[in-house]
Short mmCIF file of C-alpha atoms in Angstrom, two decimals:
data_model
loop_
_atom_site.label_atom_id
_atom_site.label_comp_id
_atom_site.label_asym_id
_atom_site.label_seq_id
_atom_site.Cartn_x
_atom_site.Cartn_y
_atom_site.Cartn_z
CA MET S 1 120.73 80.35 117.72
CA LYS S 2 118.48 78.46 115.40
CA THR S 3 118.05 79.35 111.73
CA ILE S 4 114.75 79.30 110.06
CA ILE S 5 114.12 79.32 106.32
CA VAL S 6 111.00 81.06 105.25
CA ALA S 7 110.00 80.31 101.59
CA CYS S 8 107.05 81.12 99.28
CA GLY S 9 106.56 81.02 95.47
CA ALA S 10 108.77 83.90 94.53
CA GLY S 11 110.36 84.71 97.89
CA VAL S 12 108.70 88.26 97.81
CA ALA S 13 105.09 88.63 98.75
CA THR S 14 103.67 85.89 101.06
CA SER S 15 107.20 85.05 102.71
CA THR S 16 107.44 88.64 103.72
CA LEU S 17 104.24 88.52 105.51
CA ILE S 18 105.36 85.13 107.16
CA VAL S 19 108.63 86.69 108.26
CA ASP S 20 106.83 89.56 109.85
CA ARG S 21 104.57 87.28 111.82
CA LEU S 22 107.42 84.99 112.66
CA ASN S 23 109.50 88.04 114.05
CA SER S 24 106.69 89.15 116.29
CA LEU S 25 106.31 85.51 117.59
CA LEU S 26 109.97 85.18 118.28
CA LYS S 27 109.97 88.60 120.00
CA ASN S 28 107.00 87.70 122.17
CA HIS S 29 108.80 84.54 123.33
CA GLN S 30 112.27 86.13 123.66
CA ILE S 31 113.79 83.68 121.05
CA ARG S 32 116.65 84.69 118.98
CA ALA S 33 116.76 83.13 115.61
CA LYS S 34 118.08 83.91 112.11
CA ILE S 35 115.63 84.03 109.28
CA ILE S 36 116.47 83.33 105.72
CA GLN S 37 113.75 84.39 103.17
CA CYS S 38 113.93 82.82 99.79
CA ASN S 39 111.86 81.17 97.10
CA LEU S 40 111.02 77.45 96.74
CA GLY S 41 113.83 76.64 94.52
CA GLU S 42 116.39 78.14 96.98
CA ILE S 43 115.42 76.12 99.96
CA GLU S 44 117.73 73.26 99.13
CA GLY S 45 120.80 75.62 99.10
CA HIS S 46 120.22 76.66 102.74
CA THR S 47 119.08 73.40 104.42
CA LYS S 48 122.61 72.47 105.56
CA TYR S 49 122.88 75.13 108.08
CA ALA S 50 119.21 75.64 108.91
CA ASP S 51 116.96 73.98 111.56
CA LEU S 52 113.47 74.65 110.23
CA ILE S 53 111.61 75.34 107.05
CA VAL S 54 108.48 77.34 107.06
CA THR S 55 106.58 77.74 103.95
CA SER S 56 103.38 79.30 102.50
CA MET S 57 102.50 76.10 100.71
CA LYS S 58 102.41 72.33 101.18
CA LEU S 59 105.65 70.83 100.06
CA ASN S 60 105.64 67.53 98.31
CA LYS S 61 109.43 67.27 98.69
CA ASN S 62 111.18 65.80 101.72
CA PHE S 63 114.13 67.73 103.15
CA GLU S 64 116.63 66.48 105.88
CA ILE S 65 115.12 69.22 108.29
CA PRO S 66 111.50 69.61 109.44
CA SER S 67 109.12 71.85 107.54
CA ILE S 68 105.97 73.47 108.56
CA THR S 69 103.16 74.91 106.37
CA ALA S 70 102.15 78.32 107.63
CA VAL S 71 99.16 79.10 105.33
CA SER S 72 97.36 80.05 108.62
CA PHE S 73 99.62 83.09 108.96
CA ILE S 74 97.99 84.33 105.84
CA THR S 75 94.38 83.04 106.34
CA GLY S 76 94.31 83.57 110.21
CA VAL S 77 92.61 80.25 110.64
CA GLY S 78 94.55 78.01 113.01
CA GLN S 79 97.44 80.46 113.46
CA GLU S 80 97.80 79.54 117.08
CA GLU S 81 98.39 75.92 116.36
CA THR S 82 100.96 76.82 113.77
CA GLU S 83 102.64 79.05 116.16
CA SER S 84 103.00 76.53 118.94
CA LEU S 85 104.21 73.88 116.35
CA ILE S 86 106.93 76.34 115.32
CA LEU S 87 107.73 77.01 119.01
CA SER S 88 108.07 73.39 119.80
CA HIS S 89 110.39 72.88 116.98
CA LEU S 90 112.59 75.82 118.09
CA ASN S 91 112.80 74.72 121.65
CA SER S 92 113.59 71.10 120.89
CA MET K 1 83.19 117.17 96.30
CA ASP K 2 85.05 119.68 94.00
CA LEU K 3 87.56 120.15 96.78
CA ILE K 4 88.29 116.41 96.98
CA VAL K 5 88.64 116.14 93.27
CA ASN K 6 91.00 119.07 93.13
CA LEU K 7 93.02 117.77 96.05
CA PHE K 8 93.33 114.26 94.31
CA ASP K 9 94.37 115.95 91.28
CA TYR K 10 96.99 118.12 92.93
CA ILE K 11 98.47 115.02 94.69
CA SER K 12 98.47 112.74 91.58
CA ASN K 13 100.38 115.53 89.70
CA LEU K 14 103.14 115.67 92.31
CA GLY K 15 105.05 112.92 90.36
CA SER K 16 105.00 109.32 91.54
CA ILE K 17 107.95 109.79 93.90
CA VAL K 18 105.73 112.04 96.09
CA MET K 19 102.32 111.03 95.01
CA ILE K 20 102.61 107.36 95.88
CA PRO K 21 103.79 107.85 99.57
CA VAL K 22 101.04 110.27 100.02
CA MET K 23 98.41 108.15 98.66
CA ILE K 24 99.50 105.10 100.49
CA ALA K 25 99.53 107.06 103.71
CA ILE K 26 96.00 108.18 103.07
CA VAL K 27 94.87 104.65 102.41
CA GLY K 28 96.67 103.55 105.58
CA LEU K 29 94.66 106.15 107.54
CA LEU K 30 91.55 104.83 105.96
CA PHE K 31 92.35 101.36 107.38
CA ARG K 32 92.84 103.03 110.78
CA LEU K 33 96.61 103.08 111.12
CA SER K 34 98.23 105.65 113.34
CA ILE K 35 99.59 108.66 111.54
CA LEU K 36 103.11 107.66 112.03
CA LYS K 37 102.51 104.14 110.91
CA ALA K 38 100.69 105.33 107.81
CA ILE K 39 103.52 107.78 106.99
CA ARG K 40 106.10 104.97 107.46
CA ALA K 41 104.09 102.63 105.20
CA GLY K 42 103.90 105.33 102.55
CA VAL K 43 107.48 106.23 102.66
CA MET K 44 108.54 102.54 102.55
CA VAL K 45 106.52 101.85 99.42
CA GLY K 46 108.01 105.03 97.81
CA ILE K 47 111.43 103.78 98.60
CA GLY K 48 110.59 100.51 96.89
CA PHE K 49 109.61 102.45 93.71
CA ILE K 50 112.90 104.41 93.72
CA GLY K 51 114.84 100.95 94.10
CA LEU K 52 112.83 99.56 91.32
CA ASN K 53 113.61 102.30 89.09
CA LEU K 54 117.30 101.99 89.91
CA VAL K 55 117.44 98.27 89.24
CA LEU K 56 115.51 98.69 85.84
CA ASN K 57 118.54 100.41 84.61
CA LEU K 58 120.35 97.23 84.47
CA ILE K 59 117.88 96.21 81.74
CA TRP K 60 118.64 99.17 79.56
CA ASP K 61 122.43 99.10 80.25
CA TYR K 62 122.97 95.47 79.56
CA ILE K 63 119.83 93.72 78.04
CA GLY K 64 118.76 96.48 75.68
CA PRO K 65 121.94 96.35 73.51
CA VAL K 66 121.38 92.52 73.21
CA THR K 67 117.85 93.00 71.74
CA THR K 68 119.47 95.46 69.16
CA ILE K 69 121.92 92.65 68.15
CA LEU K 70 119.26 89.98 68.02
CA ILE K 71 117.24 92.16 65.61
CA GLU K 72 120.06 93.25 63.35
CA LYS K 73 122.22 90.16 63.25
CA PHE K 74 119.72 87.41 63.69
CA ASN K 75 116.66 89.02 62.19
CA LEU K 76 114.75 88.03 65.43
CA ASN K 77 112.07 90.49 66.09
CA LEU K 78 112.65 90.54 69.84
CA SER K 79 112.59 94.39 70.54
CA VAL K 80 110.83 94.11 73.97
CA VAL K 81 112.39 93.01 77.22
CA ASP K 82 110.33 90.98 79.66
CA ALA K 83 111.10 92.91 82.88
CA GLY K 84 109.27 90.31 85.00
CA TRP K 85 106.12 90.64 87.35
CA PRO K 86 108.00 92.66 89.98
CA ALA K 87 108.38 95.46 87.53
CA ALA K 88 104.91 95.04 86.27
CA ALA K 89 103.45 95.03 89.80
CA GLY K 90 105.44 98.04 90.86
CA LEU K 91 104.37 99.93 87.84
CA ALA K 92 100.70 98.95 88.25
CA PHE K 93 100.63 100.22 91.86
CA ALA K 94 102.23 103.49 90.72
CA THR K 95 99.57 104.34 88.34
CA LYS K 96 96.69 106.64 89.27
CA VAL K 97 94.32 103.62 89.27
CA GLY K 98 97.00 101.69 91.32
CA VAL K 99 97.21 104.07 94.29
CA VAL K 100 93.51 103.73 94.91
CA ILE K 101 93.26 100.01 94.02
CA ILE K 102 93.28 98.57 97.43
CA PRO K 103 90.33 100.42 98.99
CA PHE K 104 88.61 100.22 95.54
CA ILE K 105 88.87 96.44 95.06
CA ILE K 106 87.72 95.98 98.57
CA LEU K 107 84.77 97.81 97.98
CA VAL K 108 83.93 95.79 94.80
CA ASN K 109 84.51 92.67 96.74
CA ILE K 110 82.20 93.65 99.52
CA LEU K 111 79.34 94.56 97.29
CA MET K 112 79.81 91.18 95.54
CA LEU K 113 79.72 89.48 98.99
CA ILE K 114 76.61 91.48 100.09
CA THR K 115 74.82 90.68 96.89
CA LYS K 116 75.78 87.05 97.25
CA GLN K 117 77.55 87.14 93.82
CA THR K 118 80.66 85.60 95.25
CA LYS K 119 81.87 83.46 98.19
CA THR K 120 85.47 84.62 97.93
CA VAL K 121 86.87 87.12 100.36
CA ASN K 122 89.98 88.36 98.46
CA ILE K 123 92.54 89.11 101.16
CA ASP K 124 95.47 88.79 98.74
CA ILE K 125 95.93 92.45 98.52
CA TRP K 126 99.39 92.32 96.84
CA ASN K 127 97.97 90.68 93.85
CA TYR K 128 95.44 93.58 93.36
CA TRP K 129 98.29 94.72 91.07
CA HIS K 130 96.76 92.67 88.28
CA PHE K 131 93.45 94.78 88.53
CA ALA K 132 95.51 97.78 88.72
CA PHE K 133 97.35 96.82 85.65
CA THR K 134 94.16 96.47 83.73
CA GLY K 135 92.96 99.76 84.93
CA GLY K 136 96.27 101.43 84.26
CA VAL K 137 96.60 100.25 80.67
CA ILE K 138 93.00 101.35 79.97
CA MET K 139 93.82 104.71 81.36
CA THR K 140 96.88 105.16 79.18
CA ILE K 141 94.79 104.34 76.16
CA SER K 142 91.47 106.03 76.89
CA GLY K 143 93.01 108.90 79.00
CA SER K 144 90.12 108.34 81.45
CA PHE K 145 90.67 107.62 85.07
CA TRP K 146 87.04 106.34 85.38
CA TYR K 147 87.18 103.87 82.49
CA GLY K 148 90.33 102.63 84.12
CA LEU K 149 88.54 101.92 87.45
CA LEU K 150 85.63 100.38 85.61
CA GLY K 151 87.99 98.00 83.80
CA ALA K 152 89.84 97.09 87.09
CA ALA K 153 86.40 96.37 88.77
CA ALA K 154 85.49 94.17 85.79
CA HIS K 155 88.70 92.28 86.04
CA ALA K 156 88.17 91.91 89.89
CA VAL K 157 84.59 90.63 89.41
CA ILE K 158 85.66 87.96 86.89
CA ALA K 159 88.50 86.98 89.20
CA LEU K 160 86.25 86.44 92.04
CA LYS K 161 83.89 84.42 90.07
CA ILE K 162 86.52 82.19 88.61
CA ALA K 163 87.92 81.85 92.06
CA ASP K 164 84.48 80.48 93.23
CA ILE K 165 84.25 78.17 90.20
CA SER K 166 87.60 76.57 90.74
CA ALA K 167 87.54 76.59 94.51
CA LYS K 168 86.82 72.84 95.00
CA ARG K 169 89.63 71.61 92.87
CA VAL K 170 92.02 73.95 94.62
CA GLN K 171 90.79 72.95 98.07
CA ASP K 172 91.23 69.34 97.07
CA GLU K 173 94.78 69.90 95.88
CA LEU K 174 95.90 71.82 98.89
CA GLY K 175 93.87 69.73 101.48
CA LEU K 176 92.78 73.08 102.82
CA PRO K 177 89.04 73.70 102.98
CA GLY K 178 87.56 77.23 102.69
CA VAL K 179 90.15 78.75 100.28
CA SER K 180 90.13 79.90 96.76
CA ILE K 181 92.53 81.66 94.18
CA PRO K 182 91.24 84.94 92.91
CA GLN K 183 94.77 85.97 91.62
CA GLY K 184 94.33 88.23 88.61
CA PHE K 185 96.60 86.20 86.32
CA ALA K 186 95.84 82.58 87.48
CA ILE K 187 92.16 83.04 86.94
CA THR K 188 92.75 83.77 83.20
CA THR K 189 94.43 80.46 82.72
CA VAL K 190 91.64 78.49 84.40
CA PRO K 191 89.18 78.57 81.37
CA ILE K 192 92.06 77.58 79.10
CA TYR K 193 93.12 74.69 81.27
CA MET K 194 89.55 73.53 81.77
CA LEU K 195 88.95 73.50 78.03
CA LEU K 196 92.20 71.69 77.27
CA ASP K 197 91.36 69.14 79.93
CA LYS K 198 88.17 68.32 78.17
CA ILE K 199 90.08 67.83 74.95
CA TYR K 200 92.64 65.57 76.49
CA ASP K 201 89.88 63.39 77.79
CA ARG K 202 88.89 62.72 74.31
CA LEU K 203 92.25 62.09 72.80
CA PRO K 204 93.83 58.64 72.74
CA GLY K 205 97.02 58.21 74.73
CA PHE K 206 96.16 60.91 77.30
CA LYS K 207 94.34 58.63 79.76
CA ASN K 208 95.86 58.42 83.31
CA ARG K 209 99.46 58.73 82.39
CA ARG K 210 101.71 59.20 85.28
CA VAL K 211 105.26 60.33 85.38
CA ASP K 212 107.44 60.77 88.42
CA SER K 213 108.13 64.28 88.23
CA GLU K 214 109.95 64.23 91.52
CA ALA K 215 112.88 62.37 89.82
CA ILE K 216 113.12 65.02 87.02
CA ASN K 217 112.76 67.74 89.75
CA LYS K 218 115.94 66.32 91.65
CA LYS K 219 118.00 66.65 88.62
CA LEU K 220 116.86 70.26 87.86
CA GLY K 221 116.98 71.31 91.47
CA ILE K 222 119.39 74.15 91.57
CA MET K 223 118.35 75.50 88.14
CA GLY K 224 115.27 76.81 89.83
CA GLU K 225 117.28 79.62 91.54
CA PRO K 226 116.58 82.93 89.92
CA LEU K 227 120.21 83.87 90.33
CA MET K 228 121.34 80.89 88.35
CA ILE K 229 118.64 81.30 85.73
CA GLY K 230 119.91 84.87 85.18
CA LEU K 231 123.60 83.85 85.07
CA VAL K 232 123.19 80.84 82.75
CA LEU K 233 120.74 82.84 80.40
CA GLY K 234 123.12 85.69 80.32
CA ILE K 235 126.11 83.63 79.36
CA ILE K 236 124.17 81.69 76.70
CA ILE K 237 122.79 84.89 75.15
CA GLY K 238 126.17 86.46 75.42
CA ILE K 239 127.78 83.56 73.30
CA ALA K 240 124.81 83.45 70.96
CA VAL K 241 125.02 87.16 69.94
CA GLY K 242 128.96 86.85 69.58
CA TYR K 243 130.07 88.79 72.74
CA ASP K 244 133.76 88.34 73.72
CA LEU K 245 134.54 86.68 77.08
CA LYS K 246 134.41 89.79 79.16
CA GLN K 247 131.19 91.04 77.72
CA THR K 248 129.54 87.60 78.15
CA ALA K 249 130.67 87.35 81.67
CA GLU K 250 129.32 90.89 82.38
CA LEU K 251 126.03 90.04 80.79
CA GLY K 252 125.78 86.85 82.89
CA ILE K 253 126.41 88.75 86.13
CA ALA K 254 124.17 91.71 85.28
CA MET K 255 121.20 89.35 84.49
CA ALA K 256 121.92 87.43 87.66
CA ALA K 257 121.92 90.77 89.49
CA LEU K 258 118.61 91.80 88.02
CA MET K 259 117.00 88.45 88.92
CA LEU K 260 117.99 88.85 92.50
CA LEU K 261 117.60 92.52 93.01
CA LEU K 262 114.24 93.22 91.29
CA PRO K 263 112.34 90.98 93.65
CA ARG K 264 114.26 92.56 96.60
CA MET K 265 113.10 95.95 95.64
CA VAL K 266 109.55 94.74 95.29
CA LYS K 267 109.88 93.31 98.82
CA VAL K 268 110.45 96.70 100.14
CA ILE K 269 107.03 97.66 98.54
CA MET K 270 105.45 94.58 100.07
CA GLU K 271 106.87 95.42 103.43
CA GLY K 272 105.35 98.92 103.30
CA LEU K 273 102.09 97.37 102.45
CA ILE K 274 101.96 94.79 105.28
CA PRO K 275 100.22 97.17 107.81
CA ILE K 276 97.71 98.20 105.16
CA SER K 277 97.23 94.49 103.99
CA ASP K 278 96.76 93.67 107.73
CA GLY K 279 94.23 96.35 108.21
CA ALA K 280 92.29 95.47 105.05
CA LYS K 281 92.36 91.85 106.01
CA SER K 282 90.99 92.20 109.60
CA PHE K 283 88.47 94.57 108.20
CA MET K 284 87.16 92.04 105.64
CA GLN K 285 87.47 89.01 107.86
CA LYS K 286 85.53 90.56 110.68
CA ARG K 287 82.57 91.10 108.48
CA PHE K 288 82.81 88.12 106.29
CA LYS K 289 83.75 84.83 108.23
CA GLY K 290 82.40 81.48 108.56
CA SER K 291 82.03 78.43 106.45
CA GLU K 292 79.98 80.06 103.66
CA PHE K 293 83.01 82.12 102.65
CA TYR K 294 86.16 81.31 100.91
CA ILE K 295 89.53 83.01 101.88
CA GLY K 296 91.00 84.25 98.64
CA LEU K 297 94.82 83.40 98.38
CA ASP K 298 97.69 84.04 96.03
CA SER K 299 98.24 81.30 93.42
CA ALA K 300 101.75 80.95 95.15
CA VAL K 301 100.25 78.55 97.59
CA LEU K 302 99.81 75.97 94.85
CA LEU K 303 103.49 75.98 93.82
CA GLY K 304 104.68 73.49 96.31
CA HIS K 305 103.39 70.45 94.10
CA SER K 306 106.54 68.84 92.56
CA ASN K 307 104.55 68.59 89.23
CA THR K 308 104.25 72.37 89.12
CA ILE K 309 107.87 73.02 90.06
CA THR K 310 109.14 70.48 87.48
CA VAL K 311 106.99 71.80 84.54
CA GLY K 312 107.78 75.31 85.69
CA ILE K 313 111.43 74.76 85.14
CA LEU K 314 110.80 72.93 81.74
CA LEU K 315 108.85 75.98 80.67
CA ILE K 316 112.02 78.15 80.74
CA PRO K 317 113.46 76.68 77.53
CA VAL K 318 110.00 76.31 76.11
CA ALA K 319 109.34 80.06 76.57
CA LEU K 320 112.61 80.95 74.91
CA ILE K 321 112.07 78.69 71.90
CA LEU K 322 108.40 79.94 71.43
CA ALA K 323 109.63 83.48 71.56
CA MET K 324 111.89 82.77 68.69
CA VAL K 325 109.61 80.79 66.45
CA LEU K 326 106.23 82.46 67.13
CA PRO K 327 105.75 85.18 64.34
CA PHE K 328 103.56 87.50 66.39
CA ASN K 329 106.04 87.56 69.36
CA THR K 330 108.32 90.54 70.00
CA THR K 331 109.16 89.75 73.63
CA LEU K 332 112.52 88.46 74.80
CA PRO K 333 111.53 86.41 77.81
CA PHE K 334 113.63 87.13 80.81
CA GLY K 335 112.37 88.42 84.12
CA ASP K 336 109.41 86.11 84.39
CA LEU K 337 111.56 83.16 83.61
CA ALA K 338 112.13 83.08 87.28
CA ALA K 339 108.43 82.74 87.85
CA THR K 340 107.30 80.26 85.25
CA ALA K 341 105.74 77.98 87.88
CA PHE K 342 103.10 80.71 88.44
CA PHE K 343 101.78 80.14 84.83
CA ILE K 344 100.89 76.62 85.55
CA ALA K 345 99.80 76.95 89.15
CA MET K 346 96.15 76.23 88.25
CA ALA K 347 97.11 73.58 85.59
CA THR K 348 98.37 70.98 88.26
CA PRO K 349 94.94 70.94 90.22
CA ILE K 350 92.81 71.11 86.91
CA HIS K 351 94.85 68.24 85.33
CA LYS K 352 94.96 66.46 88.67
CA GLY K 353 98.80 66.38 88.70
CA ASP K 354 99.18 64.76 85.17
CA PHE K 355 102.68 65.66 84.00
CA PHE K 356 102.12 65.58 80.28
CA ARG K 357 98.86 67.46 80.27
CA THR K 358 100.45 70.18 82.49
CA LEU K 359 103.38 70.46 80.16
CA ILE K 360 101.35 70.72 77.00
CA SER K 361 98.85 73.16 78.51
CA GLY K 362 101.80 75.15 80.02
CA THR K 363 103.31 75.38 76.51
CA ILE K 364 100.03 76.60 75.02
CA VAL K 365 99.52 79.16 77.70
CA MET K 366 103.00 80.44 77.30
CA GLY K 367 102.22 81.05 73.65
CA VAL K 368 99.16 82.94 74.57
CA VAL K 369 101.03 84.87 77.29
CA LEU K 370 103.82 85.96 74.78
CA ALA K 371 101.22 87.25 72.26
CA PHE K 372 99.55 89.51 74.69
CA ALA K 373 102.73 90.53 76.58
CA SER K 374 103.99 91.67 73.12
CA TYR K 375 100.78 93.41 72.39
CA PHE K 376 100.90 95.32 75.81
CA ALA K 377 104.65 96.27 75.60
CA PRO K 378 104.16 99.76 73.98
CA ILE K 379 101.18 100.52 76.22
CA ILE K 380 103.15 99.33 79.50
CA THR K 381 106.09 101.46 78.30
CA GLU K 382 104.03 104.46 77.67
CA THR K 383 102.35 103.81 81.11
CA ALA K 384 105.71 103.56 82.83
CA MET K 385 106.87 106.91 81.21
CA ASN K 386 103.56 108.66 82.29
CA THR K 387 104.02 107.29 85.74
CA GLY K 388 107.56 108.98 86.11
CA PHE K 389 109.75 106.00 85.45
CA GLN K 390 112.81 107.27 83.76
CA PHE K 391 113.70 105.79 80.37
CA PRO K 392 116.88 106.53 78.69
CA GLU K 393 116.88 107.81 75.09
CA GLY K 394 115.97 104.96 72.73
CA ALA K 395 115.59 102.44 75.53
CA ALA K 396 114.17 99.06 74.75
CA LYS K 397 110.36 98.61 75.38
CA ILE K 398 109.44 96.68 78.50
CA THR K 399 106.64 94.28 79.28
CA ALA K 400 106.19 91.32 81.57
CA LEU K 401 105.03 87.78 80.73
CA SER K 402 102.82 87.95 83.83
CA ALA K 403 101.04 90.95 82.19
CA GLY K 404 100.12 88.77 79.18
CA ASN K 405 96.69 88.73 80.52
CA TRP K 406 94.05 88.05 77.91
CA ILE K 407 91.17 89.09 80.15
CA ALA K 408 92.81 92.51 80.56
CA TYR K 409 93.09 92.69 76.71
CA VAL K 410 89.42 91.87 76.22
CA ILE K 411 88.38 94.56 78.76
CA LEU K 412 90.84 97.06 77.12
CA MET K 413 89.27 96.27 73.73
CA PHE K 414 85.90 97.17 75.07
CA ALA K 415 87.03 100.17 76.86
CA LYS K 416 88.43 101.48 73.71
CA LEU K 417 84.78 101.86 72.46
CA LYS K 418 84.43 104.49 75.28
CA PHE K 419 80.87 104.85 76.49
CA ILE K 420 79.34 101.92 74.43
CA GLY K 421 82.31 99.78 75.58
CA ALA K 422 81.61 100.58 79.28
CA ILE K 423 78.01 99.55 78.86
CA LEU K 424 79.22 96.20 77.03
CA ILE K 425 81.72 95.57 79.97
CA VAL K 426 79.05 95.98 82.47
CA LEU K 427 76.63 93.68 80.53
CA LEU K 428 79.18 91.03 79.93
CA THR K 429 80.35 90.68 83.49
CA GLY K 430 76.76 90.71 84.63
CA GLY K 431 76.03 87.96 82.07
CA MET K 432 78.81 85.93 83.43
CA LEU K 433 77.55 86.37 86.99
CA TYR K 434 74.18 85.25 85.82
CA PHE K 435 75.54 82.14 84.00
CA PHE K 436 77.44 81.04 86.98
CA ARG K 437 74.82 81.87 89.58
CA LYS K 438 74.21 79.97 92.75
CA GLY K 439 77.84 78.97 93.08
CA LYS K 440 78.09 76.34 90.50
CA ASN K 441 81.45 74.63 90.82
CA LEU K 442 83.93 73.55 88.22
CA GLU K 443 82.46 70.11 87.41
CA GLU K 444 79.09 71.41 86.86
CA ALA K 445 80.26 74.21 84.63
CA GLN K 446 82.38 71.86 82.62
CA GLU K 447 79.40 69.55 82.09
CA GLU K 448 77.32 72.42 80.79
CA ALA K 449 80.13 73.71 78.62
CA GLY K 450 80.63 70.16 77.21
CA GLN K 451 76.95 69.71 76.28
#
């Protein structure tokens, strides 16, 4: 089972929305994954046992695991591309 | 019409624990949720408020006594506890203005879009709490729901306009076309940062200085965690006020708990609002889409920049020192110390990622924020009491740095003048729309201001 970190500015508002979207995406594709919701500063503490980072903003920092910006989950523009990108990471 | 007013009065007098779920469910129905989903959303939001109330007790049990010692022993006039934005947001949504804020601000936004006064479609429903806050405090002071609504509308109109003006810089920064930031606090910092940027341009030693904020960031890494901020701060304050080991450790854990639990409770509120937010979003986006519109987002999308993160962490000690030395301040910064990056979200794009400019600007804004957060403290506390939050006898007053909103203050000052003030609010917001007509962007506006 893969572990996904979902992070936004405060780990409260935007990330809740992304988690909601992510959960329905996972459900639709019958993928089981663990989701950790946190704020930006907390990402580092979780990367050791996670496979993917999904954030609401562009990260200037490099982590040892891949990260995806999911602004499209909020704006709705380009949401399908982001979804297939996430799926390809989870299936690899 | 009378029936509707009476019904509304009846519901709003039920007490927030019943009133909020009922009102949220009604708003849900308005956005075409099924009855069950609407009820679920309402109850979920209500649960979040109960959780918020429970967690706020940590403040009064552990941090309140500290403020008393700070006042008595150290002569520091820090009688107000900064409960942080989660508390302010929860409280704002719980006011009478707050429960109708979502459909109301959407209405204001749509009117602005139709009359071509803005390009921003504000889908950042959660941050409507800033407008609800302005409306809520006005209602507490003036006693009038309608002045409260007017104030909230004025704040929202100003926010949309500033979002348009700063859109280009934000888009360049994010590399994302077609977005803007109409967040109710972030927009109050835009004029300040724009003005300061102009001043820095004329000062020697401020030209194109670059610092590798990434390196500083690495060293500060773990300190950005709210839990650690709470723990360390609790221990430092415990030692400073002369607590023994047990009390110091207790304070540390309690403050860490507050930092972790408060946002969790607000998360429940947010989860309840998701279906309504979705409904509102698709309602707006169906009608206003295409390249001539900006999608209004939370300033949180800007926080990924390492300059913002680094300066954000440095602002924690800055805020504490300012709180002690500024004579007009009565706020003990705490809850929003976990969210200091939000205060400079707009500084990084306006100062084009310059570390020193951002740090100095951030310090100045922190001073401004402390002044207004202190001013609002008694009003926020009274609003909280009116809204049904239970305050223990003699409890410390609460505020939030994120409520240190000078635009809310200006609107409140006008609203105090009652009818004449209402006219002035309309005239001034209208004047602003006129001045920035035809979607002038930041650069043009700066040029004009500079002349």
